[in-house]
Amino acid sequence: MSTFRSRALQETLNRKLIPIVESKNRSEYFASNVFNGESMQQYLTKEAFESVMNSVKHGSNIDRKIADQVANSMKNWALSKGVTHYTHWFQPLTGGTAEKHDAFFELGQDGKALERFGGNELVQQEPDASSFPSGGIRNTFEARGYTAWDPTSPAFIYGTTLCIPTIFVAYTGEALDNKTPLLRALNAIDKQATAVARYFDKNVSKVNAFLGWEQEYFLIDKALVLSRPDLVLTGRTLLGQTSAKGQQLDDHYFGSIPQRVMSFMIELETECIKLGIPVKTRHNEVAPNQFELAPIHEEANLAVDHNALLMDIIGKIASKHQLKALLHEKPFKGINGSGKHNNWSLSTDNGVNLLSPGKTPMRNLQFLTFFINTIKAIYKYEELMRAEVASASNDHRLGSNEAPPAIMSVFIGEQLSSVLSDLENVTDGKLSPEEKTDLKLNVIGKIPEILLDNTDRNRTSPFAFTGNKFEFRAVGSMANCANSMTLLNTIVAKQLKDFKDEVDALIDNKSFKKDEAIFNVLREYIKESKDVLFEGNGYGKEWEKEAAKRGLSNNKTTPEAIKVKVSKKAMDLYSEMDVMNETEIKARYEIELDAYSLRVQIEGRVLGDIAMNHVIPTAVNYQNILIKNVRGLKEVFGKEFESVAKEQMDLIKRISEHISGITSKTNAMVDERKKANKTDDEEKKAALYCKKVKPFFEEIRYHCDKLELMIDDELWPLVKYREMLFTR
Ligand code: ADP
Ligand code: MG
């Protein structure tokens, strides 16, 4: 067998299990590596503690002197845990996380060594981060960027480094990261949702958005991954015959977790628990070697940080177990890809989930208000929702019968559908006392606290209501949740603002009672946004037709989908809600276009290399063996050889056809790539990569995969699908 492949397989088979058991209850060591309220209380003076808490709750500034105190206590806490370095931890527009470690260690003026960490170092840093994408906001020679402490996300220790969550902004104030717009969006939703929640409860002073993500991923033996240049360089397989057995038997989903994977999971979860990531659920997913991890939901900013952190540490821990965690949305053709459901809800500071039905009609009117406003927001901004989950890698998943389609719709279940249709018939204008009683008793009073559809839900919907939260399912497994959370909270904030304006106007101008005004506005919203509600099969062809009739967008590729991000509608939205200005929006758009082109470009290069330098030489080798065989048969059988050697000669011919197919398609692809690279217009370039370069991938793959079926297994150089997906 090809030495590389056989060595990789041998290595995999020789793996010894690393048995890992959990020795303690998780509650005993939860967040032990986090400088949270509890450890702060222990280490900070009362004054400093209150100042930080105030900043967390109300966004107030922390005085420099206090910052010094906090820094010093943070250092002492960290040193007590064996920490030597600190870093400002941030989320640049690459989508990942970034860190640059500095030691506490310093030399004093007398040359004496000491450990120092002051308020200045805590509050602000200026990383030489000129190589991060900025979409032209920060010309390297003009304005520099700095990171600034975000006290709403607590500092934590990873390894021997104290990590301080920060935002990353230009000196001109523009956001250079994914976190700054998120924080602004969370501010916006707080402001608007609080105003609306106060219709129902005057004691509400803050509304928090919550996020519970579900991370899907594949685990493949490290040696097998390293033997595949496509996986190493692009995160997905660019060729490979699908395995005879894939997920048809559904025997992996929720099956017993293999022991090797279990010890990896335990170590990962132990690390998560120490870092305060409240991991709760683990299970096998649908595809072979695919798994899922989900924590208890948290305040959205923290949950976003925790997911970003998880995406980093999952790789490190997997590596210790000689495994590779693949976070790509579509690592393997023919079996399911991976997503990251974002479960979202809103909660008041007195602990009421605004998206959860309750026992009283008033509570249910509040629930309906937030529920219907969310639906209306999705209806109005469905195209932006689609745009926000677009990426070169997620394009392989959306709309390919395993993930939600590229059409955004909302699933709400039978019970709530019937409530909405009852509400649609609410009398226009003022309500008689009987009508009010009827509404309260027979419509909103009917909403059960626990909704049946919560269990029997539609898996094909990209945005589903699941009992007490909405579940945005189209988010990609590799994505930073900050972006989908920024958008979702912004559009709902905007919608709630409009709602409040309309309700107040009815109260002021027509002297409607509050609940009358609310009913009237909600009734109109239901009528207006009906078209986004869909309970049927989202994977069906009929839905595409129906959605087109309803005027819903269906943008299948990233370059098409993200155009709307720079539309006037988007600009108006973000600027009205103080989330992003025009410069920031345009910069992000540029960066995304560029990232798209680069990804496709890299994939094209890698595929060309494998096809030309791995597949063709192997095919030629095998062909030579066949030729030798045919020659031998001719010697033995003389004239009759043609009938005896027919199959071999046919094979020789077919191999040549595929070799020539690969060569011509690869050359044509290279030509298209060259053309695409010539243009400076990022939009055009991305479109060319999408429409002209990418289509060759499938064609080249077709020939390679055919050859894989013909060529002696012993000679085939690349680890095969069945080996990657079924060897443990
Ligand atoms: P499923 O796969 O059936 O959707 P999981 O148990 O895997 O269910 O995931 C449920 C997710 O929903 C978890 O991430 C959990 O934290 C999250 N979640 C539960 N309740 C809420 C809520 N009120 N707000 C936001 N997220 C929630
Ligand atoms: Mg889910």
CSV table of N, CA and C in Angstrom, one decimal, residues 129-257:
chain,number,residue,atom,x,y,z
A,129,ALA,N,-1.1,44.7,15.6
A,129,ALA,CA,-2.0,43.8,14.9
A,129,ALA,C,-2.3,44.2,13.5
A,130,SER,N,-1.3,44.8,12.9
A,130,SER,CA,-1.5,45.4,11.6
A,130,SER,C,-1.9,44.3,10.5
A,131,SER,N,-1.7,43.1,10.8
A,131,SER,CA,-2.0,42.1,9.8
A,131,SER,C,-3.4,41.5,9.9
A,132,PHE,N,-4.2,42.0,10.9
A,132,PHE,CA,-5.6,41.5,10.9
A,132,PHE,C,-6.4,42.3,9.9
A,133,PRO,N,-7.4,41.6,9.3
A,133,PRO,CA,-8.2,42.3,8.3
A,133,PRO,C,-8.9,43.5,8.9
A,134,SER,N,-8.9,44.6,8.2
A,134,SER,CA,-9.7,45.7,8.7
A,134,SER,C,-10.5,46.3,7.6
A,135,GLY,N,-10.5,45.7,6.5
A,135,GLY,CA,-11.3,46.2,5.4
A,135,GLY,C,-11.0,47.7,5.1
A,136,GLY,N,-9.8,48.1,5.3
A,136,GLY,CA,-9.4,49.5,4.9
A,136,GLY,C,-9.7,50.5,6.0
A,137,ILE,N,-10.3,50.1,7.1
A,137,ILE,CA,-10.6,51.0,8.2
A,137,ILE,C,-9.3,51.6,8.7
A,138,ARG,N,-8.3,50.7,8.9
A,138,ARG,CA,-7.2,51.1,9.6
A,138,ARG,C,-6.0,50.9,8.7
A,139,ASN,N,-5.7,51.9,7.9
A,139,ASN,CA,-4.5,51.8,7.1
A,139,ASN,C,-3.3,51.8,8.1
A,140,THR,N,-2.4,50.9,7.8
A,140,THR,CA,-1.3,50.6,8.8
A,140,THR,C,-0.6,51.9,9.2
A,141,PHE,N,-0.5,52.8,8.2
A,141,PHE,CA,0.3,54.0,8.5
A,141,PHE,C,-0.6,55.1,9.2
A,142,GLU,N,-1.9,54.9,9.1
A,142,GLU,CA,-2.8,56.0,9.6
A,142,GLU,C,-3.1,55.8,11.1
A,143,ALA,N,-4.2,55.1,11.3
A,143,ALA,CA,-4.6,55.0,12.7
A,143,ALA,C,-4.3,53.6,13.2
A,144,ARG,N,-3.9,53.4,14.4
A,144,ARG,CA,-3.6,52.1,14.9
A,144,ARG,C,-4.8,51.6,15.7
A,145,GLY,N,-4.8,50.3,16.0
A,145,GLY,CA,-5.9,49.7,16.7
A,145,GLY,C,-5.5,49.4,18.2
A,146,TYR,N,-6.5,49.4,19.0
A,146,TYR,CA,-6.1,49.0,20.4
A,146,TYR,C,-7.2,48.1,21.0
A,147,THR,N,-6.8,47.3,21.9
A,147,THR,CA,-7.8,46.4,22.6
A,147,THR,C,-8.1,47.1,23.9
A,148,ALA,N,-9.4,46.9,24.3
A,148,ALA,CA,-9.9,47.5,25.5
A,148,ALA,C,-10.7,46.5,26.4
A,149,TRP,N,-10.4,46.5,27.6
A,149,TRP,CA,-11.0,45.5,28.6
A,149,TRP,C,-12.5,45.6,28.5
A,150,ASP,N,-13.1,44.4,28.4
A,150,ASP,CA,-14.6,44.3,28.5
A,150,ASP,C,-15.0,43.6,29.8
A,151,PRO,N,-15.3,44.4,30.8
A,151,PRO,CA,-15.5,43.8,32.1
A,151,PRO,C,-16.8,42.9,32.2
A,152,THR,N,-17.6,43.0,31.1
A,152,THR,CA,-18.8,42.1,31.2
A,152,THR,C,-18.5,40.7,30.9
A,153,SER,N,-17.3,40.4,30.4
A,153,SER,CA,-16.9,39.0,30.3
A,153,SER,C,-15.7,38.8,31.2
A,154,PRO,N,-15.8,37.9,32.1
A,154,PRO,CA,-14.7,37.8,33.1
A,154,PRO,C,-13.4,37.2,32.6
A,155,ALA,N,-12.3,37.7,33.2
A,155,ALA,CA,-11.0,37.1,32.8
A,155,ALA,C,-10.9,35.7,33.3
A,156,PHE,N,-10.1,34.9,32.5
A,156,PHE,CA,-10.0,33.5,32.8
A,156,PHE,C,-8.5,33.0,32.6
A,157,ILE,N,-8.2,31.8,33.2
A,157,ILE,CA,-6.9,31.3,33.0
A,157,ILE,C,-6.9,30.1,32.1
A,158,TYR,N,-6.1,30.2,31.0
A,158,TYR,CA,-6.0,29.0,30.2
A,158,TYR,C,-4.5,28.6,30.2
A,159,GLY,N,-4.2,27.4,30.6
A,159,GLY,CA,-2.8,27.0,30.7
A,159,GLY,C,-2.2,27.8,31.8
A,160,THR,N,-1.1,28.5,31.4
A,160,THR,CA,-0.4,29.4,32.4
A,160,THR,C,-0.6,30.9,32.0
A,161,THR,N,-1.7,31.2,31.3
A,161,THR,CA,-1.9,32.5,30.9
A,161,THR,C,-3.2,33.1,31.4
A,162,LEU,N,-3.2,34.3,31.9
A,162,LEU,CA,-4.4,35.0,32.3
A,162,LEU,C,-5.0,35.7,31.0
A,163,CYS,N,-6.2,35.3,30.7
A,163,CYS,CA,-6.8,35.9,29.4
A,163,CYS,C,-7.8,36.9,29.8
A,164,ILE,N,-7.7,38.1,29.3
A,164,ILE,CA,-8.6,39.2,29.6
A,164,ILE,C,-9.4,39.5,28.3
A,165,PRO,N,-10.7,39.2,28.3
A,165,PRO,CA,-11.5,39.4,27.2
A,165,PRO,C,-11.6,40.9,26.9
A,166,THR,N,-11.3,41.3,25.6
A,166,THR,CA,-11.3,42.7,25.2
A,166,THR,C,-12.0,42.9,23.9
A,167,ILE,N,-12.3,44.2,23.6
A,167,ILE,CA,-12.8,44.5,22.3
A,167,ILE,C,-11.6,45.1,21.5
A,168,PHE,N,-11.7,45.1,20.2
A,168,PHE,CA,-10.6,45.6,19.4
A,168,PHE,C,-11.1,46.7,18.5
A,169,VAL,N,-10.6,47.9,18.7
A,169,VAL,CA,-11.1,49.0,17.9
A,169,VAL,C,-10.0,49.9,17.4
A,170,ALA,N,-10.3,50.7,16.3
A,170,ALA,CA,-9.4,51.6,15.8
A,170,ALA,C,-9.4,52.9,16.6
A,171,TYR,N,-8.3,53.6,16.6
A,171,TYR,CA,-8.3,54.9,17.3
A,171,TYR,C,-9.4,55.8,16.9
A,172,THR,N,-9.8,55.7,15.7
A,172,THR,CA,-10.9,56.5,15.2
A,172,THR,C,-12.3,56.0,15.7
A,173,GLY,N,-12.2,54.9,16.5
A,173,GLY,CA,-13.5,54.5,17.2
A,173,GLY,C,-14.2,53.3,16.4
A,174,GLU,N,-13.8,53.0,15.2
A,174,GLU,CA,-14.5,52.0,14.5
A,174,GLU,C,-14.1,50.6,15.0
A,175,ALA,N,-15.1,49.7,15.0
A,175,ALA,CA,-14.8,48.3,15.5
A,175,ALA,C,-14.0,47.5,14.5
A,176,LEU,N,-12.9,46.9,15.0
A,176,LEU,CA,-12.1,46.0,14.2
A,176,LEU,C,-12.3,44.6,14.5
A,177,ASP,N,-13.4,44.3,15.3
A,177,ASP,CA,-13.6,42.9,15.8
A,177,ASP,C,-15.1,42.6,15.7
A,178,ASN,N,-15.4,41.3,16.1
A,178,ASN,CA,-16.8,40.9,16.1
A,178,ASN,C,-17.5,41.2,17.4
A,179,LYS,N,-16.8,41.5,18.4
A,179,LYS,CA,-17.4,41.7,19.7
A,179,LYS,C,-18.0,43.1,19.9
A,180,THR,N,-17.3,44.1,19.3
A,180,THR,CA,-17.8,45.5,19.6
A,180,THR,C,-19.3,45.7,19.1
A,181,PRO,N,-19.5,45.3,17.8
A,181,PRO,CA,-20.9,45.4,17.3
A,181,PRO,C,-21.9,44.6,18.2
A,182,LEU,N,-21.4,43.4,18.6
A,182,LEU,CA,-22.3,42.6,19.5
A,182,LEU,C,-22.7,43.3,20.7
A,183,LEU,N,-21.7,43.9,21.4
A,183,LEU,CA,-22.0,44.6,22.6
A,183,LEU,C,-23.0,45.8,22.4
A,184,ARG,N,-22.8,46.4,21.2
A,184,ARG,CA,-23.7,47.5,20.9
A,184,ARG,C,-25.1,47.0,20.6
A,185,ALA,N,-25.2,45.9,19.9
A,185,ALA,CA,-26.5,45.3,19.7
A,185,ALA,C,-27.2,44.8,21.0
A,186,LEU,N,-26.4,44.3,21.9
A,186,LEU,CA,-27.0,43.9,23.2
A,186,LEU,C,-27.5,45.1,23.9
A,187,ASN,N,-26.8,46.2,23.8
A,187,ASN,CA,-27.3,47.4,24.4
A,187,ASN,C,-28.6,47.9,23.8
A,188,ALA,N,-28.7,47.8,22.5
A,188,ALA,CA,-29.9,48.2,21.7
A,188,ALA,C,-31.1,47.3,22.2
A,189,ILE,N,-30.9,46.0,22.2
A,189,ILE,CA,-32.0,45.1,22.6
A,189,ILE,C,-32.4,45.4,24.0
A,190,ASP,N,-31.4,45.6,24.9
A,190,ASP,CA,-31.7,45.9,26.3
A,190,ASP,C,-32.6,47.1,26.4
A,191,LYS,N,-32.2,48.2,25.7
A,191,LYS,CA,-33.0,49.5,25.7
A,191,LYS,C,-34.4,49.3,25.2
A,192,GLN,N,-34.5,48.7,24.0
A,192,GLN,CA,-35.9,48.6,23.4
A,192,GLN,C,-36.7,47.6,24.1
A,193,ALA,N,-36.2,46.4,24.4
A,193,ALA,CA,-37.0,45.4,25.1
A,193,ALA,C,-37.4,45.8,26.4
A,194,THR,N,-36.5,46.5,27.1
A,194,THR,CA,-36.9,47.0,28.5
A,194,THR,C,-38.1,48.0,28.4
A,195,ALA,N,-38.0,48.9,27.4
A,195,ALA,CA,-39.2,49.8,27.2
A,195,ALA,C,-40.5,49.1,27.0
A,196,VAL,N,-40.4,48.0,26.2
A,196,VAL,CA,-41.7,47.3,25.9
A,196,VAL,C,-42.1,46.4,27.1
A,197,ALA,N,-41.1,45.8,27.7
A,197,ALA,CA,-41.4,45.0,28.9
A,197,ALA,C,-42.1,45.8,30.0
A,198,ARG,N,-41.8,47.0,30.0
A,198,ARG,CA,-42.4,47.9,31.1
A,198,ARG,C,-43.9,48.2,30.9
A,199,TYR,N,-44.4,47.8,29.7
A,199,TYR,CA,-45.8,47.9,29.5
A,199,TYR,C,-46.5,46.9,30.5
A,200,PHE,N,-45.7,45.8,30.7
A,200,PHE,CA,-46.3,44.7,31.5
A,200,PHE,C,-45.8,44.7,32.9
A,201,ASP,N,-44.7,45.2,33.2
A,201,ASP,CA,-44.1,45.2,34.5
A,201,ASP,C,-43.2,46.4,34.7
A,202,LYS,N,-43.7,47.3,35.5
A,202,LYS,CA,-42.9,48.5,35.7
A,202,LYS,C,-41.6,48.3,36.4
A,203,ASN,N,-41.4,47.2,37.0
A,203,ASN,CA,-40.2,46.9,37.8
A,203,ASN,C,-39.0,46.5,36.9
A,204,VAL,N,-39.3,46.2,35.6
A,204,VAL,CA,-38.2,45.8,34.8
A,204,VAL,C,-37.2,46.9,34.5
A,205,SER,N,-35.9,46.7,34.7
A,205,SER,CA,-35.0,47.8,34.4
A,205,SER,C,-33.9,47.3,33.4
A,206,LYS,N,-33.9,46.0,33.1
A,206,LYS,CA,-32.9,45.5,32.2
A,206,LYS,C,-33.4,44.2,31.5
A,207,VAL,N,-33.1,44.1,30.2
A,207,VAL,CA,-33.4,42.9,29.5
A,207,VAL,C,-32.1,42.3,28.9
A,208,ASN,N,-31.8,41.1,29.2
A,208,ASN,CA,-30.6,40.4,28.7
A,208,ASN,C,-31.0,39.4,27.6
A,209,ALA,N,-30.2,39.4,26.5
A,209,ALA,CA,-30.4,38.3,25.5
A,209,ALA,C,-29.6,37.1,26.0
A,210,PHE,N,-30.2,36.0,25.8
A,210,PHE,CA,-29.5,34.7,26.1
A,210,PHE,C,-29.2,33.9,24.9
A,211,LEU,N,-28.1,33.2,24.9
A,211,LEU,CA,-27.7,32.3,23.8
A,211,LEU,C,-27.3,30.9,24.4
A,212,GLY,N,-27.8,29.9,23.8
A,212,GLY,CA,-27.4,28.6,24.1
A,212,GLY,C,-27.0,27.9,22.7
A,213,TRP,N,-25.7,27.7,22.5
A,213,TRP,CA,-25.3,27.2,21.2
A,213,TRP,C,-25.1,25.7,21.3
A,214,GLU,N,-25.2,25.1,20.1
A,214,GLU,CA,-25.0,23.6,20.1
A,214,GLU,C,-23.9,23.4,19.0
A,215,GLN,N,-22.8,23.0,19.4
A,215,GLN,CA,-21.6,22.9,18.5
A,215,GLN,C,-21.5,21.4,18.0
A,216,GLU,N,-21.6,21.3,16.6
A,216,GLU,CA,-21.4,20.0,16.0
A,216,GLU,C,-20.0,20.0,15.5
A,217,TYR,N,-19.4,18.8,15.4
A,217,TYR,CA,-18.0,18.6,14.9
A,217,TYR,C,-17.8,17.2,14.6
A,218,PHE,N,-16.7,17.0,13.8
A,218,PHE,CA,-16.3,15.6,13.5
A,218,PHE,C,-15.0,15.3,14.2
A,219,LEU,N,-14.8,14.1,14.6
A,219,LEU,CA,-13.5,13.7,15.2
A,219,LEU,C,-12.9,12.6,14.3
A,220,ILE,N,-11.7,12.9,13.8
A,220,ILE,CA,-11.0,11.9,12.9
A,220,ILE,C,-9.6,11.8,13.5
A,221,ASP,N,-9.1,10.6,13.4
A,221,ASP,CA,-7.7,10.3,13.9
A,221,ASP,C,-6.7,11.3,13.2
A,222,LYS,N,-5.8,11.8,14.0
A,222,LYS,CA,-4.9,12.8,13.6
A,222,LYS,C,-4.0,12.3,12.4
A,223,ALA,N,-3.6,11.1,12.5
A,223,ALA,CA,-2.7,10.6,11.5
A,223,ALA,C,-3.4,10.5,10.1
A,224,LEU,N,-4.7,10.1,10.2
A,224,LEU,CA,-5.4,10.0,8.9
A,224,LEU,C,-5.7,11.4,8.3
A,225,VAL,N,-5.9,12.4,9.2
A,225,VAL,CA,-6.1,13.7,8.7
A,225,VAL,C,-4.8,14.3,8.1
A,226,LEU,N,-3.7,14.0,8.8
A,226,LEU,CA,-2.4,14.5,8.3
A,226,LEU,C,-2.1,13.9,6.9
A,227,SER,N,-2.6,12.8,6.6
A,227,SER,CA,-2.3,12.2,5.3
A,227,SER,C,-3.1,12.7,4.2
A,228,ARG,N,-4.1,13.6,4.5
A,228,ARG,CA,-4.9,14.2,3.5
A,228,ARG,C,-4.6,15.7,3.4
A,229,PRO,N,-3.9,16.1,2.3
A,229,PRO,CA,-3.6,17.5,2.2
A,229,PRO,C,-4.8,18.4,2.1
A,230,ASP,N,-5.9,17.9,1.6
A,230,ASP,CA,-7.1,18.7,1.5
A,230,ASP,C,-7.7,19.0,2.9
A,231,LEU,N,-7.7,18.0,3.7
A,231,LEU,CA,-8.2,18.3,5.1
A,231,LEU,C,-7.3,19.2,5.9
A,232,VAL,N,-6.0,19.0,5.7
A,232,VAL,CA,-5.0,19.8,6.4
A,232,VAL,C,-5.2,21.3,6.0
A,233,LEU,N,-5.3,21.5,4.7
A,233,LEU,CA,-5.2,22.9,4.2
A,233,LEU,C,-6.6,23.6,4.0
A,234,THR,N,-7.6,22.8,3.9
A,234,THR,CA,-8.9,23.5,3.7
A,234,THR,C,-10.0,23.1,4.7
A,235,GLY,N,-9.7,22.1,5.5
A,235,GLY,CA,-10.7,21.6,6.5
A,235,GLY,C,-11.7,20.7,6.0
A,236,ARG,N,-11.7,20.5,4.6
A,236,ARG,CA,-12.7,19.5,4.1
A,236,ARG,C,-12.0,18.6,3.0
A,237,THR,N,-12.7,17.5,2.7
A,237,THR,CA,-12.2,16.7,1.7
A,237,THR,C,-12.6,17.2,0.3
A,238,LEU,N,-11.7,17.3,-0.6
A,238,LEU,CA,-12.1,17.9,-1.9
A,238,LEU,C,-12.3,16.8,-2.9
A,239,LEU,N,-11.9,15.5,-2.5
A,239,LEU,CA,-12.3,14.4,-3.3
A,239,LEU,C,-12.4,13.2,-2.4
A,240,GLY,N,-12.8,12.1,-3.0
A,240,GLY,CA,-13.0,10.8,-2.2
A,240,GLY,C,-14.3,10.2,-2.5
A,241,GLN,N,-14.2,8.9,-2.8
A,241,GLN,CA,-15.5,8.2,-3.1
A,241,GLN,C,-16.2,8.0,-1.7
A,242,THR,N,-17.5,8.3,-1.8
A,242,THR,CA,-18.3,8.1,-0.5
A,242,THR,C,-18.2,6.6,-0.1
A,243,SER,N,-18.2,6.4,1.2
A,243,SER,CA,-18.1,5.0,1.7
A,243,SER,C,-19.4,4.3,1.4
A,244,ALA,N,-19.3,3.0,1.2
A,244,ALA,CA,-20.5,2.2,0.9
A,244,ALA,C,-21.5,2.3,2.0
A,245,LYS,N,-21.0,2.3,3.2
A,245,LYS,CA,-21.8,2.5,4.4
A,245,LYS,C,-21.5,3.9,4.9
A,246,GLY,N,-22.6,4.7,4.9
A,246,GLY,CA,-22.4,6.1,5.5
A,246,GLY,C,-23.3,6.2,6.7
A,247,GLN,N,-24.4,7.0,6.5
A,247,GLN,CA,-25.3,7.2,7.6
A,247,GLN,C,-26.7,6.6,7.4
A,248,GLN,N,-26.7,5.8,6.3
A,248,GLN,CA,-28.1,5.2,5.9
A,248,GLN,C,-28.8,4.5,7.0
A,249,LEU,N,-28.0,3.8,7.8
A,249,LEU,CA,-28.6,3.0,8.8
A,249,LEU,C,-29.0,3.8,10.1
A,250,ASP,N,-28.6,5.0,10.1
A,250,ASP,CA,-28.9,5.9,11.3
A,250,ASP,C,-28.4,5.2,12.6
A,251,ASP,N,-27.3,4.5,12.5
A,251,ASP,CA,-26.8,3.7,13.6
A,251,ASP,C,-25.8,4.5,14.5
A,252,HIS,N,-25.5,5.7,14.0
A,252,HIS,CA,-24.6,6.5,14.8
A,252,HIS,C,-25.3,7.5,15.7
A,253,TYR,N,-26.4,8.1,15.2
A,253,TYR,CA,-27.1,9.1,15.9
A,253,TYR,C,-27.5,8.6,17.3
A,254,PHE,N,-27.1,9.3,18.3
A,254,PHE,CA,-27.5,9.0,19.7
A,254,PHE,C,-27.0,7.6,20.1
A,255,GLY,N,-26.1,7.0,19.3
A,255,GLY,CA,-25.6,5.7,19.7
A,255,GLY,C,-24.6,5.8,20.8
A,256,SER,N,-24.1,4.6,21.3
A,256,SER,CA,-23.2,4.7,22.4
A,256,SER,C,-21.9,5.4,21.9
A,257,ILE,N,-21.3,6.2,22.8
A,257,ILE,CA,-20.2,7.0,22.4
A,257,ILE,C,-18.9,6.1,22.5
